[in-house]
Each structure stands twice: as C-alpha cells, then as structure tokens.
Coordinates of C-alpha atoms and ligand atoms in Angstrom, one line a residue:
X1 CA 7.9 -11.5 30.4
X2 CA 8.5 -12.0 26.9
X3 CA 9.8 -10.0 24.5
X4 CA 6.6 -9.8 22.7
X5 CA 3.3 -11.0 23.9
X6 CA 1.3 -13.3 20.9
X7 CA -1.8 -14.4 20.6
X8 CA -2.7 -16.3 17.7
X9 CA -5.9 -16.9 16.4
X10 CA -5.5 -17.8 12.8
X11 CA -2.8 -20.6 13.9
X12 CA -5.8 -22.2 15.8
X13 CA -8.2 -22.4 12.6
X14 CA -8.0 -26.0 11.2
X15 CA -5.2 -27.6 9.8
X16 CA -6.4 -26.8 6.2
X17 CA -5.4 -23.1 6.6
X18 CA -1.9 -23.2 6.7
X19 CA 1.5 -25.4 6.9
X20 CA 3.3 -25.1 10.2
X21 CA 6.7 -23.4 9.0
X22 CA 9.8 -22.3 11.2
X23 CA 11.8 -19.6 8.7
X24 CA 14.7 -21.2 7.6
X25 CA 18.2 -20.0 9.3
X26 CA 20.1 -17.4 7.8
X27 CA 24.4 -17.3 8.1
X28 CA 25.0 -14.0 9.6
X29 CA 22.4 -11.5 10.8
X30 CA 23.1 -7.7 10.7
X31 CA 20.6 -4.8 11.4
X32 CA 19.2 -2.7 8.8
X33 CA 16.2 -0.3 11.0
X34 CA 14.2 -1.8 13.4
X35 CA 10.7 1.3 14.2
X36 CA 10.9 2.2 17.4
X37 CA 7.3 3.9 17.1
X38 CA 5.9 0.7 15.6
X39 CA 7.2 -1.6 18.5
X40 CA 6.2 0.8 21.0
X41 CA 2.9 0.8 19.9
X42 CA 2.5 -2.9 19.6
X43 CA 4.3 -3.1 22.9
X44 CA 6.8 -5.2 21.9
X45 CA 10.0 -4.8 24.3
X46 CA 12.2 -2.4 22.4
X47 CA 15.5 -3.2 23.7
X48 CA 15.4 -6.3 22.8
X49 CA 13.8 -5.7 19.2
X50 CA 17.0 -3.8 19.1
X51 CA 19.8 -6.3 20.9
X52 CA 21.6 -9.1 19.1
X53 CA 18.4 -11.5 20.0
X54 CA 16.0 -9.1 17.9
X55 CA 18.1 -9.1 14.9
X56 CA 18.5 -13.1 15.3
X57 CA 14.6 -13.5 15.9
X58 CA 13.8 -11.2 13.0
X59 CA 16.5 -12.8 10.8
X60 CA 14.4 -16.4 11.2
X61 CA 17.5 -17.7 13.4
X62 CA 15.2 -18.0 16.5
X63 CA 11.8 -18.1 17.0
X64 CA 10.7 -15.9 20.2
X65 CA 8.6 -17.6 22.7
X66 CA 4.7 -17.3 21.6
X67 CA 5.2 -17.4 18.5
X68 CA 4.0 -20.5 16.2
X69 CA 5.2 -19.9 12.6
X70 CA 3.2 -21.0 10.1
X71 CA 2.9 -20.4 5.9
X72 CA -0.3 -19.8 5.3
X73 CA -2.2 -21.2 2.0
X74 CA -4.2 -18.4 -0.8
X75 CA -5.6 -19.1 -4.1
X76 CA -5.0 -15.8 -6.4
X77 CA -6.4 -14.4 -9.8
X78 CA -2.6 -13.2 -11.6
X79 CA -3.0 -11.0 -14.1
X80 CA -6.5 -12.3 -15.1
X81 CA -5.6 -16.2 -14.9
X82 CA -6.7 -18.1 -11.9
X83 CA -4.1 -19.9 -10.1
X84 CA -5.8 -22.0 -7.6
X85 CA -2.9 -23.2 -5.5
X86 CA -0.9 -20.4 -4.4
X87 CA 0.5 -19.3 -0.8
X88 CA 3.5 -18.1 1.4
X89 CA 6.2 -18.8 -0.6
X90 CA 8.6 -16.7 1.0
X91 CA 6.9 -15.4 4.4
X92 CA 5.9 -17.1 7.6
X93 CA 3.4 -15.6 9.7
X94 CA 5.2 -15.6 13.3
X95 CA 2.1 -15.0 15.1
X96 CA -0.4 -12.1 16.5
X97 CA -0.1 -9.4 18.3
X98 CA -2.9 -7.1 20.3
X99 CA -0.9 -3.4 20.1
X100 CA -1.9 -1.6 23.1
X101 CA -4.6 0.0 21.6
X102 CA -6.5 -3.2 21.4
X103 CA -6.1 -4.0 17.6
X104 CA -5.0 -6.9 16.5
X105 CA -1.9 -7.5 13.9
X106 CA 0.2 -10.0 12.1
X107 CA 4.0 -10.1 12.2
X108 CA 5.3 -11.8 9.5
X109 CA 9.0 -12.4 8.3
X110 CA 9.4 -11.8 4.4
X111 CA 12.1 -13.5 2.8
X112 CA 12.5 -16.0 5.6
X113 CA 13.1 -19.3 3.2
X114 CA 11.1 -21.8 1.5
X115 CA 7.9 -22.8 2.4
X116 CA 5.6 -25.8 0.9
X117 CA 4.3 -22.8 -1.2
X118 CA 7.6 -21.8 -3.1
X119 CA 6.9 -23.3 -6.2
X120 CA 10.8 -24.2 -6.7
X121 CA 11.3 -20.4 -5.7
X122 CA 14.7 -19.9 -2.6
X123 CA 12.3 -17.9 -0.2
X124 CA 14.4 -15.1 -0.6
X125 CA 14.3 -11.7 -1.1
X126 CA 17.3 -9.4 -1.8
X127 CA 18.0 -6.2 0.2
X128 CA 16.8 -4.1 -2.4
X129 CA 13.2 -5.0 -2.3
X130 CA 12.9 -4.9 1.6
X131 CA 14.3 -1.3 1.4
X132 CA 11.7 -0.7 -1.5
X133 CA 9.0 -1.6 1.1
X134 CA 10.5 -0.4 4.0
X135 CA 10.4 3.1 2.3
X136 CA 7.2 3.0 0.6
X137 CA 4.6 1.5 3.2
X138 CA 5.9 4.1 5.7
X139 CA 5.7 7.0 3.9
X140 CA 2.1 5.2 3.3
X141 CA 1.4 5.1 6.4
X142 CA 2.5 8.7 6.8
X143 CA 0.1 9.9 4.1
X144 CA -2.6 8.3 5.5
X145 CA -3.0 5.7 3.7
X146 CA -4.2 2.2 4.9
X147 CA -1.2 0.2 4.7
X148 CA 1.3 -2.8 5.7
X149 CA 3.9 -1.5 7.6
X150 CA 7.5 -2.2 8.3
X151 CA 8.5 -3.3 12.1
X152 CA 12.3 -4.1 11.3
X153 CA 14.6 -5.4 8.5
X154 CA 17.8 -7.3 8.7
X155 CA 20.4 -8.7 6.2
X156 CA 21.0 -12.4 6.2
X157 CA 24.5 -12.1 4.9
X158 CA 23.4 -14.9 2.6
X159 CA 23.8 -14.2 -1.2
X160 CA 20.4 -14.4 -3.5
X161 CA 21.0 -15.2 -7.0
X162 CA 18.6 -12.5 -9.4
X163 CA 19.7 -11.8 -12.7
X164 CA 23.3 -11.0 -10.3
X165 CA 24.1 -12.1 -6.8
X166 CA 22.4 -10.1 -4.4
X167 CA 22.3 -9.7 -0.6
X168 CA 19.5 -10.9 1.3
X169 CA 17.6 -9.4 3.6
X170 CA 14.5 -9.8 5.5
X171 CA 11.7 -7.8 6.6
X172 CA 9.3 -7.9 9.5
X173 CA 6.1 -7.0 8.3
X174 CA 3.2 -5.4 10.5
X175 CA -0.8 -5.8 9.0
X176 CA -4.1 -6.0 10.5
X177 CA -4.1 -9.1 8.9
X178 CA -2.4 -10.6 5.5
X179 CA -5.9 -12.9 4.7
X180 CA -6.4 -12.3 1.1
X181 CA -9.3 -11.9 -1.6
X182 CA -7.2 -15.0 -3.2
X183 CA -8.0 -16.7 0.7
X184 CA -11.5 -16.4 -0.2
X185 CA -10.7 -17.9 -4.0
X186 CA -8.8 -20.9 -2.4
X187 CA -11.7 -22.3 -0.9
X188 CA -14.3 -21.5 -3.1
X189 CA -12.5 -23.0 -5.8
X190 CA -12.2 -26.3 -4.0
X191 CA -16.2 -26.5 -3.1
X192 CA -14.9 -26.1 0.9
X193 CA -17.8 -24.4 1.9
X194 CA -17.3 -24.8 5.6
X195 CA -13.3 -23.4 5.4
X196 CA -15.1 -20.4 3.7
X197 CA -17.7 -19.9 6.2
X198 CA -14.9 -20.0 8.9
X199 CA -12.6 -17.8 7.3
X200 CA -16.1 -15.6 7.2
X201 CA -16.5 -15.8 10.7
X202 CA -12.8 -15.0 11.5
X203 CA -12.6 -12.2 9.6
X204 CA -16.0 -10.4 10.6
X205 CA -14.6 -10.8 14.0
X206 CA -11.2 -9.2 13.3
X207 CA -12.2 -6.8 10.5
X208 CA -15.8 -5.8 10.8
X209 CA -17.0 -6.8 14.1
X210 CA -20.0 -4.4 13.3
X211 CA -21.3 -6.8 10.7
X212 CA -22.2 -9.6 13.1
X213 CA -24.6 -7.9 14.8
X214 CA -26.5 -7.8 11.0
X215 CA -29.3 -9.9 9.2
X216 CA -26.7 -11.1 6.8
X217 CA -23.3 -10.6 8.1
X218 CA -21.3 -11.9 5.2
X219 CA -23.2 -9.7 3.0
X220 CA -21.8 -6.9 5.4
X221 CA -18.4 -8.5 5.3
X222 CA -18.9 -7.9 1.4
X223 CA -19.9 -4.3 1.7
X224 CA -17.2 -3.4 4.2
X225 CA -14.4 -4.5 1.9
X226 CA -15.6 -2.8 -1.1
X227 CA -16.1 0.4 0.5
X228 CA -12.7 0.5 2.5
X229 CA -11.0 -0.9 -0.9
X230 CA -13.2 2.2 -2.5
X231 CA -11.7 4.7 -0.1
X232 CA -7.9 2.9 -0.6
X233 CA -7.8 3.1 -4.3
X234 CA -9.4 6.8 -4.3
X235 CA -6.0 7.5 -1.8
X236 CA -3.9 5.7 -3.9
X237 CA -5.3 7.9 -7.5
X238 CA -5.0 11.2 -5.5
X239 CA -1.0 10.7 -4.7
X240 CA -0.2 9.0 -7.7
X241 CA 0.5 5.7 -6.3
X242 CA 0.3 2.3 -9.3
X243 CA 0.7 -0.6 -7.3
X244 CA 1.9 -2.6 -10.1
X245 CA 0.4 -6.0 -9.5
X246 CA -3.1 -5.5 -8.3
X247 CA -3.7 -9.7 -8.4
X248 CA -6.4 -10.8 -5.8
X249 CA -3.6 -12.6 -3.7
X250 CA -2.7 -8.7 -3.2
X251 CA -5.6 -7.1 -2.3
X252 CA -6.6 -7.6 1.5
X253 CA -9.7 -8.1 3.0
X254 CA -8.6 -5.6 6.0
X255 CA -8.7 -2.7 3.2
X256 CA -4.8 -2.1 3.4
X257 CA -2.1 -1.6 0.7
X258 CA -0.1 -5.0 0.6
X259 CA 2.7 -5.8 -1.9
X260 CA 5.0 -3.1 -2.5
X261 CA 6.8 -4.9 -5.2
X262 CA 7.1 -3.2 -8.3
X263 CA 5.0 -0.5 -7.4
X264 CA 5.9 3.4 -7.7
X265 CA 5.1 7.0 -6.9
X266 CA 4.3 9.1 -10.4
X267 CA 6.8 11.5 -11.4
X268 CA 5.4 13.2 -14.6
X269 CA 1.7 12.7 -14.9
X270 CA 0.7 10.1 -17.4
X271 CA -2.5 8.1 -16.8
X272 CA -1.1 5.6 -19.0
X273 CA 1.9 5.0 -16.7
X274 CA 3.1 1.4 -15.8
X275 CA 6.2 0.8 -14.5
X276 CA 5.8 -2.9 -13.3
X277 CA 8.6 -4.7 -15.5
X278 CA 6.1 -8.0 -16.1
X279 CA 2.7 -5.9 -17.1
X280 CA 3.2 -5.9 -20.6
X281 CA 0.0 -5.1 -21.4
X282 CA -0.5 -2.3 -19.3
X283 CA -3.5 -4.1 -17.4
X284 CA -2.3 -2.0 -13.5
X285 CA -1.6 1.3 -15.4
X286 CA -2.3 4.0 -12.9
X287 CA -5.5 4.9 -15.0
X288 CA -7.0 1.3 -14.8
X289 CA -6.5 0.7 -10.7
X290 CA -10.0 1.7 -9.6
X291 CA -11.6 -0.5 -12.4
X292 CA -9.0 -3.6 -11.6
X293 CA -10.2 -3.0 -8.1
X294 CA -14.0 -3.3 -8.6
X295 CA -13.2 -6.5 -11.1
X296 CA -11.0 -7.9 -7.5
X297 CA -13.9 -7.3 -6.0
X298 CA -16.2 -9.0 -7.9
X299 CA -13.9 -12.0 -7.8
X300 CA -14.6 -11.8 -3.8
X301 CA -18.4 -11.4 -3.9
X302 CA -18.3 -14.8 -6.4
X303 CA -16.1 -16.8 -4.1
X304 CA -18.3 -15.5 -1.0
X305 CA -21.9 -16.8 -2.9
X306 CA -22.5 -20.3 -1.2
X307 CA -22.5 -18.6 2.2
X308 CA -24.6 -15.7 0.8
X309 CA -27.5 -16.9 0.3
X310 CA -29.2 -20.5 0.4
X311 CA -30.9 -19.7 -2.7
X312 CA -28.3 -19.1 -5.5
X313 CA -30.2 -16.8 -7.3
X314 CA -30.9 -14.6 -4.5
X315 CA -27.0 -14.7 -3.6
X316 CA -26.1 -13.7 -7.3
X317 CA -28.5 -10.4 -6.6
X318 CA -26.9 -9.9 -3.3
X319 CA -23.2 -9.9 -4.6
X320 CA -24.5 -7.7 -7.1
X321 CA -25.4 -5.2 -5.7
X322 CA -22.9 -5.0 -3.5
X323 CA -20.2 -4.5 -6.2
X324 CA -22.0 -2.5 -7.9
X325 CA -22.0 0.5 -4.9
X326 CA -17.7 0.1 -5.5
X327 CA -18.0 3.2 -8.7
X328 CA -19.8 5.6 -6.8
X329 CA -17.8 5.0 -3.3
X330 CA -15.1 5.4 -5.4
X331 CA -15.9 8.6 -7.3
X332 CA -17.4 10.0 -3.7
X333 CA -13.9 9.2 -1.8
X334 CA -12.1 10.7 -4.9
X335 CA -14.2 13.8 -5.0
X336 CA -13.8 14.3 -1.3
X337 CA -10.2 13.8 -1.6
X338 CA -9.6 16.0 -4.9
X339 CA -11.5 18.7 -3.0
X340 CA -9.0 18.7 0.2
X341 CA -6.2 18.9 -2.9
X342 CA -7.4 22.0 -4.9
X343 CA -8.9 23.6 -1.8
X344 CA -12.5 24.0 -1.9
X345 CA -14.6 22.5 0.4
X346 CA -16.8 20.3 -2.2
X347 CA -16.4 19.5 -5.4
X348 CA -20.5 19.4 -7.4
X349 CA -21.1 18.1 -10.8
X350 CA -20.5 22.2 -12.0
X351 CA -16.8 21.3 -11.0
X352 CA -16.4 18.5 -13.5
X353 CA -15.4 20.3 -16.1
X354 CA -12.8 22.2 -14.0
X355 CA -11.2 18.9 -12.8
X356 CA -11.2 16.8 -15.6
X357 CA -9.7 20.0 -17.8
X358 CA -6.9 20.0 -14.8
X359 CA -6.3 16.4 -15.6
X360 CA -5.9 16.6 -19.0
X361 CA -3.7 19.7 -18.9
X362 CA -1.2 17.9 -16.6
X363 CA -1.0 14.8 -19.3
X364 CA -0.7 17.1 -21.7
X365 CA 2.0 18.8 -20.1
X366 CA 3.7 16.2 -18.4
X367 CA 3.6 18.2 -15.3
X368 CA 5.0 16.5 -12.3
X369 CA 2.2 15.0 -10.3
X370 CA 2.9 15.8 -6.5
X371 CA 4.7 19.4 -7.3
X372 CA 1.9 20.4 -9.2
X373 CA -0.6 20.3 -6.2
X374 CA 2.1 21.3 -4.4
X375 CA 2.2 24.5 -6.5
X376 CA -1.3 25.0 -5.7
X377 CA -1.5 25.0 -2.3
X378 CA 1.2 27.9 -2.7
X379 CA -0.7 30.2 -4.3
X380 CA -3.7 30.9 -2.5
X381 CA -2.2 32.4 0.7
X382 CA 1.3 34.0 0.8
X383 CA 3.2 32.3 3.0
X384 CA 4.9 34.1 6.3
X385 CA 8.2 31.6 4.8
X386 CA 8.1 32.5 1.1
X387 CA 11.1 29.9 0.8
X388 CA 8.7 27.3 1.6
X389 CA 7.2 27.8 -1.6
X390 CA 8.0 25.0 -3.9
X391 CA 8.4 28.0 -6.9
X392 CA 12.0 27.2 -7.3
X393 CA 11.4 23.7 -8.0
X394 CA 8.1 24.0 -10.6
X395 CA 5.7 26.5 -11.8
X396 CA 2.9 26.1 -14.0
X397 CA 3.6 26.6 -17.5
X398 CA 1.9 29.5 -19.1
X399 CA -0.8 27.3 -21.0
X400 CA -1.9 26.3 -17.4
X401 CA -3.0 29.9 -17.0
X402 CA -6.3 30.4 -18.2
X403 CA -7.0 26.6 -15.9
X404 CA -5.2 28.7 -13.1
X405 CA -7.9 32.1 -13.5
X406 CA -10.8 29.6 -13.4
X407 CA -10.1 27.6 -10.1
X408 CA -9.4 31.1 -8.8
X409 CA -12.6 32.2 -9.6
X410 CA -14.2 29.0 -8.1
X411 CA -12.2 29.3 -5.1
X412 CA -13.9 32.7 -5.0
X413 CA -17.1 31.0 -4.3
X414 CA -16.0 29.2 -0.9
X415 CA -15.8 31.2 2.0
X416 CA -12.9 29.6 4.0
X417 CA -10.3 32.1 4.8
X418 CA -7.1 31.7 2.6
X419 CA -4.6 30.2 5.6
X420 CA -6.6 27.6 6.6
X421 CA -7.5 26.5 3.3
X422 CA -3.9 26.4 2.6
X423 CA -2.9 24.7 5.7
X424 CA -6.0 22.1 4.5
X425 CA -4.0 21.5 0.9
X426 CA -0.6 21.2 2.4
X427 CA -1.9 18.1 4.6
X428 CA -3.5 17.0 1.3
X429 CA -0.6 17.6 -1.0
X430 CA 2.7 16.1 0.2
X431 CA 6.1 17.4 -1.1
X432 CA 8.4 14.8 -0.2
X433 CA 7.3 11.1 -2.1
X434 CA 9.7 7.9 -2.1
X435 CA 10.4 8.9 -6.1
X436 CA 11.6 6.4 -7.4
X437 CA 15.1 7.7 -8.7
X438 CA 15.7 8.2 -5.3
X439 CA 14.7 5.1 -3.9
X440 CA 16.9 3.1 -6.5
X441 CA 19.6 5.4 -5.3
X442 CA 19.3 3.9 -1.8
X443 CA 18.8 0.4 -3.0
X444 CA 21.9 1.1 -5.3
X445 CA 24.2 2.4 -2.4
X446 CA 23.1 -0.1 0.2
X447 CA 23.8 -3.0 -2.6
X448 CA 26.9 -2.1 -4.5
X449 CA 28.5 -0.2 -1.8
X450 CA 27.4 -1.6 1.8
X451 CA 25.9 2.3 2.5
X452 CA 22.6 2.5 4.5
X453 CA 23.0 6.1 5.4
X454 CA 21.3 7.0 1.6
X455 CA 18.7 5.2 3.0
X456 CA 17.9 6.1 6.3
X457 CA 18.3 9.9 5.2
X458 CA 15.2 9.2 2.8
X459 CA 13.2 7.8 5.5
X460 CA 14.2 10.4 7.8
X461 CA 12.9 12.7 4.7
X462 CA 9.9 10.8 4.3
X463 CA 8.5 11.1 7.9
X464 CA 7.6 14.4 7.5
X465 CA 5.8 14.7 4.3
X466 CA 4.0 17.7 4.0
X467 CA 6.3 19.7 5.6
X468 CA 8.1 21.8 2.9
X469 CA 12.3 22.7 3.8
X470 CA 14.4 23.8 1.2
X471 CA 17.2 22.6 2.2
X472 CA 15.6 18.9 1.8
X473 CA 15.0 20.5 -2.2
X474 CA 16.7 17.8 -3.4
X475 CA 14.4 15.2 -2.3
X476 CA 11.6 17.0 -3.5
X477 CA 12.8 17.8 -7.2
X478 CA 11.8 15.7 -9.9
X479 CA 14.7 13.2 -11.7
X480 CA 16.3 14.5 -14.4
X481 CA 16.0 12.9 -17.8
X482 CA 19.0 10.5 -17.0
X483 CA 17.5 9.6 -13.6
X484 CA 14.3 8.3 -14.5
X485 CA 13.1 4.5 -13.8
X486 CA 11.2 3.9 -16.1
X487 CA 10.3 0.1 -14.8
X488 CA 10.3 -1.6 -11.0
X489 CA 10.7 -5.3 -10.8
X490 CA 9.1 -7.5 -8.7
X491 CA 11.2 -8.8 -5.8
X492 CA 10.9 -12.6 -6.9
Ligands
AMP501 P1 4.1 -11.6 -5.4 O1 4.3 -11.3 -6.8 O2 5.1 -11.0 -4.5 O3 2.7 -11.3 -4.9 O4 4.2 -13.2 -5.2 C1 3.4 -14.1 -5.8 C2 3.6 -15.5 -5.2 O5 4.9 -16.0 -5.5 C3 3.4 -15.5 -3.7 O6 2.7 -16.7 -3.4 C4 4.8 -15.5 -3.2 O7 4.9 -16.2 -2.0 C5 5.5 -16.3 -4.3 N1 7.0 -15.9 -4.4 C6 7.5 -14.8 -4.8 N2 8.8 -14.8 -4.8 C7 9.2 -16.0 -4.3 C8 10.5 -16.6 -4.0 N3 11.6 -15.9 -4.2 N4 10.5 -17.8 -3.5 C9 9.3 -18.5 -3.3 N5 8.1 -18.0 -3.6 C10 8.0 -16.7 -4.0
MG502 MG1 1.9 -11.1 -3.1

C-alpha cells in the first residue's frame, strides 16, 4: 500500500490550470515536526511520514507514488493593483487526499523550488517563516478557526539568501483546497468563460456540494463564500488576529485562513495596528480586515458575472446582492462571538453602547487584547484554582471600573449560572496566543543557534489554549517594552 493514498481531481482539469512541476531537490534533508494527529486523520502511514523516506518526500527529494506535482496558475488583486499573471511560485501541489472522514484536502510542499510562476524569485523559503506558520495555523486550528494547517516541515540544508543567508526549510501544507479568489480573477480577466465555469463546477463539488442541487448554483457558490469568509473575519477580529496581506490570491474560496506571512496576534489593543513590514499605508490594519474582506469579495462576485446570469444586467443585481449580505453576516458572527467573550448569552442593540465603550477603553488604555478577556472570564465565578486566575499577569486599570460595574449589571440580566458561563468565556477567550515576541524567539533560536526545542515548547504551549497553568505564565505574559515586534515580514 502506499504511504499515502491520492486522488487528484484538480490535476485532471485541463492543461490551462496548472504547470506540471516536480519540487526541485534539496542537498540534505533534516526533520523539523511532522503532526502525528494530522497524518492520522488523513490516514497517511505515519511511520513512514516519520522515517528517512518522509523527510526525503516532504523535502521535494522524492515524489511518493500517487502523487502528480503540479504549480498551479492564479491571478490576484495586491494591495489594490491587479496583477493578472500570478501563481505557485514557490509551492507545488503534490496531490489530494480523502482523510478518513471523507473530506477532501490538498498537500502542498512550500518552499519546494522554482516554478514557471517565480517571477525570477529561488522558490524558497527560509526556516523562519515555515516555523511562523507552523505555529500560527495550528494554534488556528486550535481556536477554532478555519484554517490551513501544517502536516510536516523539514530543513533543506540549502542556504536562502534574504537580506542574510538563511536556512531553508520546507513545509507540507494541509487545506481543503488552496483555489483562490485570484483563481477566479485569472480567468475572468482573460475572457475564458469556459475555465471559469469549470473551476465553478469543481469547486461547488468540493466546497458547497449543497449548491448544486439550486436554481442558480453559482449564485450559491457566491453566497457560501461570503458568509463563511463573514464568519472567518468575525474569528479573526474577536482574537485579534491582522493577517497582513489580505490580497485576493490569499483569500480562499474554501473559507479558510491562508498565508501566514507577515501576519500576527495583537499584543496591546490598537485598531490601528499593522505590523506587515510592506503595508505602508496601513490598508490590512486590524481595524480595516472586515471591510478589505467584503471589497475581496466583491472582486469574486465581478469575476463570477459571465456565468451568473445570461443577461448582464440581471447578473450585476445578482452579485449585488450577494455582497451586500457580507456587513450584516459579519456583524451577526461578531455579535455572536463577542457575546461567548463577555459572557452573556446575546448581545441586542441596548448592548452597543456597552461594547463599543469596552473597545474604546482598551485603545485607550492599551490594554493587552487576549488578557483582557481573559481577565473577564475571571471575575464572574471564583474559581476552585484561584492560581488559574490570570490576576498576576493583568488587571484592569482603575478607569476600567465604572465599564466593569456596568457589564456586571448586564450580566445581572442573564440567567446562566456563574460556572458555566465562565467555563463558556474561557473556551471563548484563550490565554496562551503565538505572540509574536515569542515566536521570533523560536525563529531566532532555531536560526542563529540550530535550537528547535524553543520551538516545539511553544507548540506544545499552544495546543492547549484556553487552559490557564501558571507555571506556563511566561507564555502568557505580554512582551516587555524591549521585546516588542513591532513589524513581520513577508517570507519572500
Ligand atoms: P505571498 O505574498 O506569499 O502571497 O506571495 C505572492 C506571490 O509571490 C505568490 O505567487 C508566490 O508564489 C510568489 N512568491 C513569493 N515568494 C517567492 C519566492 N521566494 N520565489 C518565487 N515566488 C515567490
Ligand atoms: Mg500567497
């Protein structure tokens, strides 16, 4: 039997879809983590994920049997300008994979050489950013969040020249599927009507299987982005999360979090915040996301028109409408969500006041994001464990009281008993994040000195965030002046 059992449908759309790509040989593969939970569930044969052979297959050294590599081709709007020829330039998708419990997924190798998409880039990626992901789109994936996740990573033992030399790595990346908004864009923009109407049909069948059975199922294949990219970016606002390059090659049709480049978890709440080194103009500040999202959107809806509608005009009104629900699934998902945080079991338009005066008090203040919810789910039960209170690590400062009196009062009004709704807002306010200072700290140990262990300790960490142990304070405690990133960098 082989190692792991493919099945790949997008390789076997036409020839217009993709390059056929082998990843380009690395000089000495090494083992960073491979996910045992991951590989189990995609019933991929474990052992050998782990032996030499995984590490060589994973690396781009050798191709395991099923699998047909191939770059595949996307179109992209880049921080507003359209760039019409874009594409793997540094992944190749090694195939598809039905996990056990019937799902389909890619497996893609990131960093895995040049492809006819590179754009006189090396294909590369240094170790630093595949840690960067690693960390991030599990802990995702941990927090419930839809999300890309990471099967395995390897170093190539191949230098990448950055700004400094840097060893290379790659990363086996898991998604329901990497097609694209930008997928859409590249066919639109070249008048390829039938490529979009295929790329329609494959996607319905993989994604929203529920919308074939509709009048219009592209129209339904609209809707069911924009709500699940509603929900994602309502996740994304309640933990903080700025993805940093929200471009339409980034966004995915599937509704999952892709591109964990220079993306970061909020420390100190700031709306403002932007820590992507290239956004000079703030245009992915944290504040902006669910606006960027519906514009992404609306970029989707205008490449999807010619198989709309046969009458322009009434595929215009279709697309229309269809965006237009994105603001109120948005606000529904966030009020939902911001209910679970602060503990009440709805949040009305008589709440508005309360949570938009919370909001403002913790830019004000600067308070850290994650402790400060934290901090709330503390005080409305005593705990049996009062050192699983995060008290030593933040408290609200006194101007926070009077805020503090009124959500007390409006708690009041809900009749869920106090440990349950407490047990509710620890699952919705996590304690342990990838901060940033400590992911650098990884990427910094495993770089300069050779030293995983920094990092597998964080994802150890990570696994279990919501659960509060003091003697993991550390991880939980916000930088201190000197340790705070203040940009992320693209892993290019
Ligand atoms: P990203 O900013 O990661 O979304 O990448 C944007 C585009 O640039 C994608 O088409 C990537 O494949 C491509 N790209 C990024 N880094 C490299 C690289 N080192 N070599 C070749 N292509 C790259
Ligand atoms: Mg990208």
């Amino acid at each position: 039997m082989n190692p792991i059992a493919f099945d790949n449908s997008y390789a076997r759309l036409p020839e217009r879809f993709y390059a056929r790509q082998a990843p380009e040989p690395v000089a000495a593969p090494g083992p960073i983590r491979v996910n045992e939970e991951l590989a189990t569930a995609l019933g991929i044969d474990l052992d050998w994920l782990k032996s030499a052979a995984g590490t060589e297959a994973v690396a781009g050294n050798a191709t395991p049997p099923g699998a047909d590599p191939i770059a595949t081709v996307y179109a992209g709007h880049q921080f507003g300008g359209f760039n019409p020829q874009l594409g793997d330039g540094r992944a190749v998708l090694l195939g598809e994979i039905i996990a056990r419990d019937g799902h389909r997924f890619d497996l893609q190798l990131k960093g895995s050489g040049p492809t006819p998409w590179s754009r006189g880039g090396d294909g590369r990626s240094p170790l630093g950013p595949v840690l960067r992901e690693y960390l991030l789109s599990e802990t995702m994936y941990r927090l419930g969040v839809p999300t890309t996740r990471a099967l395995a990573a390897v170093t190539t033992g191949d230098v990448v020249a950055r700004e400094r030399f840097l060893p290379g790595a790659v990363l086996a990346r898991v998604a329901s599927s990497h097609i694209r908004i930008g997928t859409f864009q590249y066919y639109a923009a070249r008048k390829d009507v039938e490529a979009l109407q295929l790329l329609a049909d494959h996607v319905i069948e993989r994604h929203y299987p529920d919308a074939r059975a509709g009048e219009n199922p592209v129209l339904a294949l609209l809707e069911g982005v924009v709500s699940r990219q509603a929900s994602l970016i309502a996740q994304w606002q309640l933990l903080g999360f700025i993805h940093g390059v929200m471009n339409t090659d980034n966004m995915l049709i599937c509704g999952e979090t892709i591109d964990y480049g220079p993306c970061a978890f909020m420390d100190a709440f700031n709306p403002d915040q932007v820590y992507s080194s290239i956004d000079h103009g703030g245009r992915y500040a944290y504040r902006s996301q669910p606006g960027i999202a519906h514009w992404n959107l609306s970029c989707l809806a205008q490449a999807l028109l010619p198989i709309l509608d046969d009458d322009p005009e009434r595929a215009v009104a279709l697309a229309q409408k269809a965006i237009d629900a994105f603001p109120g699934q948005f606000l529904d998902a966030n009020a939902q969500g911001m209910a679970r945080k602060l503990g009440l079991e709805a949040i009305g338009e008589q709440d508005a006041a309360l949570v938009e005066d919370l909001w403002q008090l913790m830019a004000e203040h600067g308070l850290d994001f994650t402790l400060a919810f934290r901090r709330l789910a503390d005080l409305v039960h005593e705990r049996d464990e009062p050192s699983l209170n995060v008290s030593a690590l933040f408290e609200f400062p006194d101007a926070l009281q009077p805020w503090l009196e009124r959500w007390r009062a409006r708690l009041d009004q809900d009749a869920q008993p106090a440990a349950a709704r407490q047990a509710l807002m620890d699952r919705a306010n996590p304690v342990f994040i990838p901060r940033n200072h400590l992911v650098e700290e990884a990427i910094a140990a495993a770089t300069d000195e050779k030293d995983l262990g920094v990092f597998h300790r964080l994802m150890e960490v990570l696994a279990s965030p919501h659960a509060y142990r003091p003697d993991l304070a550390v991880f939980a405690t916000p930088p201190q002046p000197e340790q705070v990133v203040r940009q992320t960098f693209c892993g290019t």
